GROMACS .gro file of C-alpha atoms in nm:
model
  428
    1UNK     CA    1   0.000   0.000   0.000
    2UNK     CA    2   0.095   0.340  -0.015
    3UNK     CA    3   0.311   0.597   0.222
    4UNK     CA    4   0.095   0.936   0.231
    5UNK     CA    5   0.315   1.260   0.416
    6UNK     CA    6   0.076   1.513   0.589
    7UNK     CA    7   0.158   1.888   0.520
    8UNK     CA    8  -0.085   2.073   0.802
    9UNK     CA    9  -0.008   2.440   0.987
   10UNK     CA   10   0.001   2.356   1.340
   11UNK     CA   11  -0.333   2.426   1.497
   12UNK     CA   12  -0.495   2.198   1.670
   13UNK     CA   13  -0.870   2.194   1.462
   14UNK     CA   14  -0.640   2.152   1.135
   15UNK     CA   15  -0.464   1.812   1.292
   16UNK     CA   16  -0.767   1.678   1.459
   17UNK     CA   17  -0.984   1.685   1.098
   18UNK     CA   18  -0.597   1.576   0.913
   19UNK     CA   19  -0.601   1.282   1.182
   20UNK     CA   20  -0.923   1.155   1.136
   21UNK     CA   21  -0.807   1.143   0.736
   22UNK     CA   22  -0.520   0.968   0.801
   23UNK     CA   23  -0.705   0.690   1.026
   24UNK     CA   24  -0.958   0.612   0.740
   25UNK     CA   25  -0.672   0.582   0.495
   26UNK     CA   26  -0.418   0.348   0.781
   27UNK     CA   27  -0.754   0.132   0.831
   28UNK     CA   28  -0.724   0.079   0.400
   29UNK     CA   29  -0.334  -0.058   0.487
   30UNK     CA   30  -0.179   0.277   0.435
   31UNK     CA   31   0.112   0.475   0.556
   32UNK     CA   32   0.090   0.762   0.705
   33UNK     CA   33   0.333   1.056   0.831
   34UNK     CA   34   0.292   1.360   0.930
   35UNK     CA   35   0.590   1.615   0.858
   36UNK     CA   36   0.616   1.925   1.080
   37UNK     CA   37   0.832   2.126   1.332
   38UNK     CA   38   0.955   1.919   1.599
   39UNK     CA   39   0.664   2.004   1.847
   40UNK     CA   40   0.375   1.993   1.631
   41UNK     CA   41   0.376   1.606   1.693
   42UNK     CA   42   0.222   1.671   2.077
   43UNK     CA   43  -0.085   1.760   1.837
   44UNK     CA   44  -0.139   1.427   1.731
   45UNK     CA   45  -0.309   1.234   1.958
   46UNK     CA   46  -0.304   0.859   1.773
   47UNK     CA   47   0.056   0.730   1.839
   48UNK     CA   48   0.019   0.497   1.519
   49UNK     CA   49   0.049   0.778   1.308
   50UNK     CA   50   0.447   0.837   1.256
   51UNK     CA   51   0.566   1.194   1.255
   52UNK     CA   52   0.929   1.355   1.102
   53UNK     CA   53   1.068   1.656   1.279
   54UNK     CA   54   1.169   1.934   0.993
   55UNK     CA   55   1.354   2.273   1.063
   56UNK     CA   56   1.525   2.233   1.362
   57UNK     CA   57   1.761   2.520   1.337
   58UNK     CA   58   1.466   2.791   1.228
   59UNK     CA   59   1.192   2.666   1.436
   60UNK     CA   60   1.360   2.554   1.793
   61UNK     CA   61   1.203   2.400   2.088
   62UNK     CA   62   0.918   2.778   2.191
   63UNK     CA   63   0.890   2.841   1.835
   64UNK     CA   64   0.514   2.642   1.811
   65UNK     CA   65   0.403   2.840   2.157
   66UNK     CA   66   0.505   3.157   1.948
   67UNK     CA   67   0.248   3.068   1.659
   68UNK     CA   68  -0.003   2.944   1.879
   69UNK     CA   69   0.034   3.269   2.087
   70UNK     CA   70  -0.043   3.475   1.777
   71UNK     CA   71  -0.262   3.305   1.633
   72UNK     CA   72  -0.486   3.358   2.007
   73UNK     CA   73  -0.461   3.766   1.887
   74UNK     CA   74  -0.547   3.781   1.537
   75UNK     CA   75  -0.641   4.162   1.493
   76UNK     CA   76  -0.424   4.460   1.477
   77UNK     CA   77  -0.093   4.460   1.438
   78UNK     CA   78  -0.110   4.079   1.565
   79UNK     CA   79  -0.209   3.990   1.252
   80UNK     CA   80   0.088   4.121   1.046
   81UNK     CA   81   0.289   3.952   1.273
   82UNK     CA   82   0.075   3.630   1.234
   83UNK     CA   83   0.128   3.649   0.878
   84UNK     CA   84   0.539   3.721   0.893
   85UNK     CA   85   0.498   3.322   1.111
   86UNK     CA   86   0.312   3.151   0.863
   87UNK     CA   87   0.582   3.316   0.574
   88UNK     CA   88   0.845   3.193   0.760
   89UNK     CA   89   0.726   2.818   0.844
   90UNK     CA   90   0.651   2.815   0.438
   91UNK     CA   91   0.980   2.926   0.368
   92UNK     CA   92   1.118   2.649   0.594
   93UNK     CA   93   0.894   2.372   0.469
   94UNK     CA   94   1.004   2.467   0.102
   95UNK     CA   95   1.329   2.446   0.196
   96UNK     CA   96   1.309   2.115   0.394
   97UNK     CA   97   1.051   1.886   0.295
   98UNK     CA   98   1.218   1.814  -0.122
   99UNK     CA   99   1.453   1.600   0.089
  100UNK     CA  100   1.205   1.482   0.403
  101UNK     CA  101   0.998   1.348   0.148
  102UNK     CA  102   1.238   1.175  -0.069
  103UNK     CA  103   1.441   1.045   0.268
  104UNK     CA  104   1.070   0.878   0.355
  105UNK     CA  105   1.018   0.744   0.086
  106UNK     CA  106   0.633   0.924   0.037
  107UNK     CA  107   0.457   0.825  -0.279
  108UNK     CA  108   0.186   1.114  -0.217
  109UNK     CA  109   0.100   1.399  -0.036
  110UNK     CA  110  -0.215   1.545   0.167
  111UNK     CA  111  -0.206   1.910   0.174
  112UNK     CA  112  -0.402   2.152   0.403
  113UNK     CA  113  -0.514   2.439   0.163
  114UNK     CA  114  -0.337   2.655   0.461
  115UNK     CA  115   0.021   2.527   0.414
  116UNK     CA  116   0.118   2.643   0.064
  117UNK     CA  117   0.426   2.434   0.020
  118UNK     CA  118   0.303   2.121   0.041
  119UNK     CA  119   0.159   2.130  -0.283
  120UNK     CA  120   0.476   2.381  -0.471
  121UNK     CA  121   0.690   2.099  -0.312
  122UNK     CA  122   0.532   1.767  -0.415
  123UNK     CA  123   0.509   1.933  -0.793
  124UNK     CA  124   0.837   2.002  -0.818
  125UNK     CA  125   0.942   1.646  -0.712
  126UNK     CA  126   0.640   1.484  -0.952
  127UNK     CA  127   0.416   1.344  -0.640
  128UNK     CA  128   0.062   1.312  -0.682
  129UNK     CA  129  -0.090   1.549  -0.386
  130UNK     CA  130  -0.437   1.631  -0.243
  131UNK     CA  131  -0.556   1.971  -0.058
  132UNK     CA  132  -0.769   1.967   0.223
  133UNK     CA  133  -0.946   2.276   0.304
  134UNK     CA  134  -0.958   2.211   0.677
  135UNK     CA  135  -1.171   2.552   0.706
  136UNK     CA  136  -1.293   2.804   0.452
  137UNK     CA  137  -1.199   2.668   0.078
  138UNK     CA  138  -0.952   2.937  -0.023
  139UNK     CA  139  -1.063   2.867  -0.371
  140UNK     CA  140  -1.152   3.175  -0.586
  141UNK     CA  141  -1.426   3.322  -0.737
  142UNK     CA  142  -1.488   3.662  -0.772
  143UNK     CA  143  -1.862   3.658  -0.737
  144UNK     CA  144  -1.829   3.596  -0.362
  145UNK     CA  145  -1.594   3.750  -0.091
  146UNK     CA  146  -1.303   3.596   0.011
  147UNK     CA  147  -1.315   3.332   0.349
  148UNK     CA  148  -1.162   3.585   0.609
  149UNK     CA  149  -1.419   3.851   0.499
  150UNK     CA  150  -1.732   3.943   0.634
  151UNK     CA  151  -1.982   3.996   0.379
  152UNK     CA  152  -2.310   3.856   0.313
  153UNK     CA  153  -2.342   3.667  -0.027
  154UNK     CA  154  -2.469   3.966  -0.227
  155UNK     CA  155  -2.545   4.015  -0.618
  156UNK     CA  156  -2.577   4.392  -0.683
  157UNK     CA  157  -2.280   4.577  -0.828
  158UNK     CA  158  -2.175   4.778  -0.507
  159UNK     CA  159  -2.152   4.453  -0.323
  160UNK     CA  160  -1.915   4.303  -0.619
  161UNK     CA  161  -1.710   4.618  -0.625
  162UNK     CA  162  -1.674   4.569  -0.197
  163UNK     CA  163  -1.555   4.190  -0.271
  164UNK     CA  164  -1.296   4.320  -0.515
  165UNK     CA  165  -1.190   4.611  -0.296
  166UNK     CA  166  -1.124   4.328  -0.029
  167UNK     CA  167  -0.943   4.108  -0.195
  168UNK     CA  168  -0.687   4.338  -0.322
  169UNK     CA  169  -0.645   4.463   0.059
  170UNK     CA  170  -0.610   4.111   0.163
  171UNK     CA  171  -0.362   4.061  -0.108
  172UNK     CA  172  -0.192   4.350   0.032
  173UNK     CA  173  -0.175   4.214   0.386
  174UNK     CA  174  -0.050   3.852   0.286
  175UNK     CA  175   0.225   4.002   0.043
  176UNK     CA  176   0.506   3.816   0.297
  177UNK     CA  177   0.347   3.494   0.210
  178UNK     CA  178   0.259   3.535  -0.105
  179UNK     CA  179   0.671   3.647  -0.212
  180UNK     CA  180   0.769   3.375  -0.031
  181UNK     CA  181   0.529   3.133  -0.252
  182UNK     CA  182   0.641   3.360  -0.612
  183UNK     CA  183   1.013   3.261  -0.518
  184UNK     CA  184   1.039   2.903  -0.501
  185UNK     CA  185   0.763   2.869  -0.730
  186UNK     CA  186   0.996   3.025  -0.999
  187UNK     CA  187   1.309   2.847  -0.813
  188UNK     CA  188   1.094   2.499  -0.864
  189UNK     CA  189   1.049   2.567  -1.252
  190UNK     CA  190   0.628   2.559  -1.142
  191UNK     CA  191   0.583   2.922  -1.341
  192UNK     CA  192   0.396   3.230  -1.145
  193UNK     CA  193   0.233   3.093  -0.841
  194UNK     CA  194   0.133   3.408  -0.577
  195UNK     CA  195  -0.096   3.294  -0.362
  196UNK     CA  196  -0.239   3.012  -0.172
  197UNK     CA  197  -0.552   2.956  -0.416
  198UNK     CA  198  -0.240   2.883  -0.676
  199UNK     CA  199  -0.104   2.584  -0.451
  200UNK     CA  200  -0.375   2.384  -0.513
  201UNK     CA  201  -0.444   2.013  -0.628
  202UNK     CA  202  -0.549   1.959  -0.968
  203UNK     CA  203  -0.665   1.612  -0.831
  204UNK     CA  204  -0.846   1.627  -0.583
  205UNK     CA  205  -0.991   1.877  -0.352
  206UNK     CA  206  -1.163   1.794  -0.017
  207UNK     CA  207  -1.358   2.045   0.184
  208UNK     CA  208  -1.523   2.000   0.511
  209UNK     CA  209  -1.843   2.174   0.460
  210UNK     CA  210  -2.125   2.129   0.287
  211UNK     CA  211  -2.325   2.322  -0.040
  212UNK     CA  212  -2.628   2.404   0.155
  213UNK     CA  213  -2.430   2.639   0.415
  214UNK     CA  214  -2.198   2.820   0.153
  215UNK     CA  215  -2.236   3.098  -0.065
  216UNK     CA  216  -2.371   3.028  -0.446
  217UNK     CA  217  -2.015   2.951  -0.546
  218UNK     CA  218  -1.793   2.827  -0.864
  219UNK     CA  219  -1.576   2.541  -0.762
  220UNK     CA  220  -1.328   2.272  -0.959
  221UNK     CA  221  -1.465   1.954  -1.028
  222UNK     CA  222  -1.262   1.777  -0.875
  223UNK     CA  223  -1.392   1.951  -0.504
  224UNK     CA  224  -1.557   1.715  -0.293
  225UNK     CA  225  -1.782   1.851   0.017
  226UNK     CA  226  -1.746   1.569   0.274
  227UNK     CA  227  -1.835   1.784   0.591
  228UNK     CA  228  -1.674   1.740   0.879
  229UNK     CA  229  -1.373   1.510   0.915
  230UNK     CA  230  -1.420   1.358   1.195
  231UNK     CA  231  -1.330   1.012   1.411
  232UNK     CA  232  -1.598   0.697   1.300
  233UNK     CA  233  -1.696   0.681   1.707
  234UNK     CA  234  -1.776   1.003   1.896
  235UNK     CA  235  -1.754   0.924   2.299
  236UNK     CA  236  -2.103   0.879   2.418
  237UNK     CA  237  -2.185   1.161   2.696
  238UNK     CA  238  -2.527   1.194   2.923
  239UNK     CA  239  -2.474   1.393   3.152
  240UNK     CA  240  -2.788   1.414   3.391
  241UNK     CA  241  -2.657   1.706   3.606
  242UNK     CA  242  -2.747   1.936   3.284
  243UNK     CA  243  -3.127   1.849   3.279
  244UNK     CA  244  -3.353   2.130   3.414
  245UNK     CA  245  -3.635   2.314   3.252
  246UNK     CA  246  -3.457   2.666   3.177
  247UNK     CA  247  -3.286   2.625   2.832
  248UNK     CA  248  -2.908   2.561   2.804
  249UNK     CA  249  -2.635   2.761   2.641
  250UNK     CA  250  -2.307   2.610   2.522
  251UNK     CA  251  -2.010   2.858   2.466
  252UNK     CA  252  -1.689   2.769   2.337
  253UNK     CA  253  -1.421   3.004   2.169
  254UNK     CA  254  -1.195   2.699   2.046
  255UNK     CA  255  -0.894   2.586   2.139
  256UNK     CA  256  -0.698   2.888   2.091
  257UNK     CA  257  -0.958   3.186   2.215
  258UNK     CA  258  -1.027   2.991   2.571
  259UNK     CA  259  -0.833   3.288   2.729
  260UNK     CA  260  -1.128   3.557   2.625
  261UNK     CA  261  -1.253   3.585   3.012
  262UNK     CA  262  -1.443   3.961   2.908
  263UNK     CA  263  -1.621   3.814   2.666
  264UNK     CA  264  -1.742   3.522   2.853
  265UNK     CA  265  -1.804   3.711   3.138
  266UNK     CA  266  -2.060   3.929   2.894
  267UNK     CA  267  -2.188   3.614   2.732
  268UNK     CA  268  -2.266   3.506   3.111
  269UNK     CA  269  -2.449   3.776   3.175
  270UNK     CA  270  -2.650   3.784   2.858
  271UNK     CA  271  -2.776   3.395   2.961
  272UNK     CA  272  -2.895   3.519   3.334
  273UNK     CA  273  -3.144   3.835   3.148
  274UNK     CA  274  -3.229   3.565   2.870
  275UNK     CA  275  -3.323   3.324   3.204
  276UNK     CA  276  -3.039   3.039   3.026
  277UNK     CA  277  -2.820   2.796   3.181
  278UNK     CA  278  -2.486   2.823   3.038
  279UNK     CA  279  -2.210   2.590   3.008
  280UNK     CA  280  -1.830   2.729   2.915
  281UNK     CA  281  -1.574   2.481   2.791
  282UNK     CA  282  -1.249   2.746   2.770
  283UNK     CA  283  -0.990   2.481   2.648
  284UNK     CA  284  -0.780   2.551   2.958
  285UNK     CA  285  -0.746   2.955   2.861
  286UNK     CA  286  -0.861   3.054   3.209
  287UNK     CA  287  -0.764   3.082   3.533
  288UNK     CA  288  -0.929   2.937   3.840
  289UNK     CA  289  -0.986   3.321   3.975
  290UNK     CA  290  -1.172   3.360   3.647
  291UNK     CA  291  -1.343   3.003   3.631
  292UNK     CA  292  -1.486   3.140   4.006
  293UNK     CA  293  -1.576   3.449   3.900
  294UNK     CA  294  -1.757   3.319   3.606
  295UNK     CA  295  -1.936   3.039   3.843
  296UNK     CA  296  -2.067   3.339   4.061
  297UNK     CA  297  -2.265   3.485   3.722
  298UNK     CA  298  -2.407   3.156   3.743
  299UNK     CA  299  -2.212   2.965   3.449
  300UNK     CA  300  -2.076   2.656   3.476
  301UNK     CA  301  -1.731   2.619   3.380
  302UNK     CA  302  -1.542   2.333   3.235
  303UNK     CA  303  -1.202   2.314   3.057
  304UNK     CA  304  -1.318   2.094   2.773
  305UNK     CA  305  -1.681   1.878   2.712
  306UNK     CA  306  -1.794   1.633   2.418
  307UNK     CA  307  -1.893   1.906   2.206
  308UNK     CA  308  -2.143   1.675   1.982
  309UNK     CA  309  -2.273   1.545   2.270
  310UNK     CA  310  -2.347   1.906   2.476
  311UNK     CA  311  -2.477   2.041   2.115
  312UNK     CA  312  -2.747   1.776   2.139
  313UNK     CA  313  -2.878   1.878   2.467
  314UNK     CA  314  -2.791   2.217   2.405
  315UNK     CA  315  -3.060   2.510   2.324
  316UNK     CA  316  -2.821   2.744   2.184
  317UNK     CA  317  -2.449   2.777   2.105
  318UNK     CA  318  -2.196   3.047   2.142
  319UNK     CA  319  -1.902   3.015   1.910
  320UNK     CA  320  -1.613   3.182   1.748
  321UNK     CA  321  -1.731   3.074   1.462
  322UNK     CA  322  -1.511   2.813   1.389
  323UNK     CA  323  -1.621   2.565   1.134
  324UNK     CA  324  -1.586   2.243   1.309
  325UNK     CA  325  -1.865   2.412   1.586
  326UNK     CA  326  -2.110   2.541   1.312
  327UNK     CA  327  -2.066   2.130   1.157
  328UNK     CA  328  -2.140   2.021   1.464
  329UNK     CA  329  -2.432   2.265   1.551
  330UNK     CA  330  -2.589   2.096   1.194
  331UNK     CA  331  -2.559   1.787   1.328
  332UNK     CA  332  -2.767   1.820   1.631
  333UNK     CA  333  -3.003   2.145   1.522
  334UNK     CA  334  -2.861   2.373   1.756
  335UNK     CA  335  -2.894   2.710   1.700
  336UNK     CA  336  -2.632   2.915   1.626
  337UNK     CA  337  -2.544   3.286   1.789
  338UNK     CA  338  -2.169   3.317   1.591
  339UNK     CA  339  -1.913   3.610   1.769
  340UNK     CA  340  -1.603   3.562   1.480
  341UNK     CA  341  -1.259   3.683   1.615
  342UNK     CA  342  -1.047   3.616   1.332
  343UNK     CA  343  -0.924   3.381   1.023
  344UNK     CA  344  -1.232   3.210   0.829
  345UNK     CA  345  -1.457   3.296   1.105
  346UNK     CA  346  -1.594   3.570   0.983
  347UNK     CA  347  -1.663   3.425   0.692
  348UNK     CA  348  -1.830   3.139   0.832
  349UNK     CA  349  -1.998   3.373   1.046
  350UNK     CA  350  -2.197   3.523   0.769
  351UNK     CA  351  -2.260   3.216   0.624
  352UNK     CA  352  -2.431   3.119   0.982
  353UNK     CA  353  -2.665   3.443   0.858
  354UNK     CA  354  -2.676   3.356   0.507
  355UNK     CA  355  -2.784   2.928   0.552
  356UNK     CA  356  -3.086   3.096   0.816
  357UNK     CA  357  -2.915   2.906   1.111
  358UNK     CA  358  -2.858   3.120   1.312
  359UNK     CA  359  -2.708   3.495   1.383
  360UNK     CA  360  -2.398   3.682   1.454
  361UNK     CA  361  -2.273   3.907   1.699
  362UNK     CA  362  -1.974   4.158   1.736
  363UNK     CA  363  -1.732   4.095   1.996
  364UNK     CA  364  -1.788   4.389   2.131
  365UNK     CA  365  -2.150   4.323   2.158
  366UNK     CA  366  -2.344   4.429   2.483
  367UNK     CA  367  -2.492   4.180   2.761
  368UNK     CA  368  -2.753   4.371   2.624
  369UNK     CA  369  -2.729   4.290   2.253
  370UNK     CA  370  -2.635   3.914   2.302
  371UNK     CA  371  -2.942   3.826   2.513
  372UNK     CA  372  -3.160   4.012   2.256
  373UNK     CA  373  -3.000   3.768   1.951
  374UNK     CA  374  -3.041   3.492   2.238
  375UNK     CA  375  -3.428   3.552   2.302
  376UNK     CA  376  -3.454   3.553   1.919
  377UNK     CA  377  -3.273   3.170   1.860
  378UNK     CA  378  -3.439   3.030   2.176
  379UNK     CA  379  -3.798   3.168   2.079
  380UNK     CA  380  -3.819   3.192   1.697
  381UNK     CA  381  -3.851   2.762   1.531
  382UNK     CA  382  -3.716   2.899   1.199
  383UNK     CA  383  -3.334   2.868   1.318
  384UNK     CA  384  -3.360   2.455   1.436
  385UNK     CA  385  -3.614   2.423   1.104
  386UNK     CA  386  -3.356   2.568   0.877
  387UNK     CA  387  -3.081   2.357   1.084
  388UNK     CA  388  -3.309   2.032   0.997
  389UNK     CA  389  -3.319   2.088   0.642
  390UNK     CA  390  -2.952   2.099   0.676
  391UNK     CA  391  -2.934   1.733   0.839
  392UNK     CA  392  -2.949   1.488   0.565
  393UNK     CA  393  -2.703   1.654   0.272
  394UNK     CA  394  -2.471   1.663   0.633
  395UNK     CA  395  -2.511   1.322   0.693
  396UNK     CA  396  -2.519   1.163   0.365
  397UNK     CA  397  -2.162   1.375   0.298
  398UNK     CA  398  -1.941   1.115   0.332
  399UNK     CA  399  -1.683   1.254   0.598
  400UNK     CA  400  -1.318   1.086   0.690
  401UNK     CA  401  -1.424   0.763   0.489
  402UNK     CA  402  -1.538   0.930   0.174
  403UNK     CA  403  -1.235   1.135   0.196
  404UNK     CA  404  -1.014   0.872   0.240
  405UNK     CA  405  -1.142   0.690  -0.053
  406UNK     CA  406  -1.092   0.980  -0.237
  407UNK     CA  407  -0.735   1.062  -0.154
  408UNK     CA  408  -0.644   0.656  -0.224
  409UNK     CA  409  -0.797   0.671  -0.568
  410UNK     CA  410  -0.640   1.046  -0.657
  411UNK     CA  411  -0.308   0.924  -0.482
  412UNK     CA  412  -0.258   0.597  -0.679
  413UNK     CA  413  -0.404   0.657  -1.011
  414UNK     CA  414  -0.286   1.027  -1.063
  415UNK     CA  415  -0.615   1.072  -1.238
  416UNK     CA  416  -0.822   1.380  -1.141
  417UNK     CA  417  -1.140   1.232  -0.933
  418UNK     CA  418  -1.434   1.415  -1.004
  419UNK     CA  419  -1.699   1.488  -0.762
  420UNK     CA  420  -1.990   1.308  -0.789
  421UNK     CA  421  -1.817   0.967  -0.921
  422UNK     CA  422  -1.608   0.904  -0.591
  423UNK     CA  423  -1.821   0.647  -0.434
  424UNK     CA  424  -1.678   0.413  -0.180
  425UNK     CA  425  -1.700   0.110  -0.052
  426UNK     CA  426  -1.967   0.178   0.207
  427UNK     CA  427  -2.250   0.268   0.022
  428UNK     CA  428  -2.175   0.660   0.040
   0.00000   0.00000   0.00000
């Protein structure tokens, strides 16, 4: 069977969907190893799964606290510097992984759309390679604004003009990343290549969302929209101690915006005037002075929780809008109230607005504001009727063992597997 290198940023919702991939495709007899900076292996969590440390000299032992610690801030001047990271871990991956590859042995690559060389790299040596768009599909198409924007899906010619306008600022911004990706494009004989919607698989392209919650959008044919890549198994979790009659509230910022204690304490006080339970899973980003002070609001306060299984007990969620939350929220008709803080997520946040499942919310909303939206999702059916429409393309998507079969068949053959004709095994 074949030997399959993983090229992922290291975030922890990127791995995770990346892992669940690579266990579909070790349970079809293959390979699998994941190729990184030394400390992104404490990511993985399935010790099967072999990892190969790259750019020791550039990216020492504190170097992935660093890019974690950005990433946490993504606004101001945070976000320049958050782009200068992700420059500089392409620049070391270009310059690293012709020979990590070759030295494994790897007779394909999966690529996270996010990580640009993956796919510069594996052209250059001739290896077939997929991309994964582990959030937002940074695939083009001028008709709709870009993933980190936050624009409704609009049609009139002032709204196309704003999409332009916004893509040539965002071009602007990502101008480190984008010279680093010109360079060895030219220096790999690949021809002009500028940014990372030119890095992409001419394969196969996987996506974890699905049609019905995006934007009217163009897309290559060979994009497949599995939804969420996730493990075959969730944990089951009942907890009793949650049952009461007032509704419940779930908020969780993700794994990297736990630490947002202001904003939890607002979205605390927006459940007591909305007469909500709430439950706050902060990833280990607070304190115990803050879990207390939290508590006394009348939340309840835990460092992480089986999101699926909360979501299906849940009334209402609070998120960053990250896209693995909004899956999940599908899944088990929970309404959505989406607070974006950076990356895709204000993207997916209008996208929340745009599918009718649910609403958005500055950060720098108001107790006030956030138990008005609140009232509105606990009160109004048309959010958890719009979510139930949602359910069957979701579950009938195909996930980590769809995607796996597609990444085998693009992998091995080097043929171009369209969407629509990638049918697997299991009946999907």
């Amino acid at each position: 069977m074949g030997h399959f290198a993983v090229i992922t940023p290291p975030f922890y919702s990127h791995v995770r969907a990346l892992e669940a991939l690579a266990q579909q495709l070790m349970a079809r007899g293959h390979r699998i190893t994941f190729i990184q900076q030394a400390e992104a292996c404490t990511l993985l969590s399935d010790k099967r799964i072999a990892f190969y440390a790259v750019g020791a000299r550039s990216h020492p032992p504190g170097s992935l606290a660093r890019t974690l610690a950005l990433a946490a801030r993504p606004s101001g001047m945070g976000i320049l510097r958050m782009i200068d990271n992700l420059a500089y871990t392409t620049d070391m991956l270009c310059r690293e992984l012709p020979a990590a590859l070759e030295k494994n042995g790897v007779d394909g690559v999966i690529v996270d759309q996010m990580e640009p060389s993956g796919g510069l790299v594996a052209e250059m040596l001739g290896l077939p390679f997929v991309s994964v768009a582990c959030a937002l599909p940074v695939n083009r198409d001028a008709t709709i604004p870009l993933a980190v924007m936050p624009f409704l899906y609009a049609t009139d010619a002032r709204s196309k003009k704003i999409f332009r306008s916004s893509t040539r600022v965002y071009d602007v911004l990502m101008r480190r990343q984008s010279n680093v990706i010109a360079r060895y494009a030219r220096a790999f004989g690949l021809g002009e290549r500028r940014g990372l919607h030119d890095c992409l698989s001419s394969l196969a392209q996987i996506g974890q969302t699905i049609p019905g919650f995006d934007f009217p959008r163009r897309l290559p044919a060979c994009f497949h929209a599995v939804g969420p890549l996730r493990p075959a198994q969730p944990a089951p979790f009942t907890p009793a101690e949650m049952e009461s009659e007032k509704p419940l509230v779930f908020a969780s910022l993700g794994t990297l915006q736990g630490h947002r204690f202001r904003l939890f304490r607002t979205i605390a006080h927006a459940c007591q005037r909305a007469e909500a339970r709430l439950l706050i899973a902060h990833c280990g980003g607070l304190t115990l002075a803050q879990t207390t002070r939290l508590n006394a609001i009348g939340a309840r306060t835990v460092d992480f929780a089986d999101q699926p299984a909360i979501l299906r007990q849940a009334q209402v969620v609070i998120t960053h809008a990250g896209l693995n939350t909004v899956m999940d929220a599908i899944a088990s008709a929970t309404p959505v109230l989406a607070i974006p803080l950076g990356f895709d997520q204000p993207g997916v946040a209008a996208r929340v607005v745009y599918s009718g499942i649910g609403r958005r919310a500055s950060r720098y909303a108001s107790r006030h504001t956030l138990s008005a939206h609140l009232d509105e999702l606990l009160n109004n059916p048309r959010y958890r009727e719009r979510l139930t429409a949602l359910q069957p393309a979701l579950g009938q998507a195909g996930g980590a063992v769809l995607a796996a079969h597609i990444v085998e068949q693009a992998l091995t053959t080097r043929r171009p597997v369209l969407a629509g004709r990638a049918q697997c095994s299991t009946g999907i």
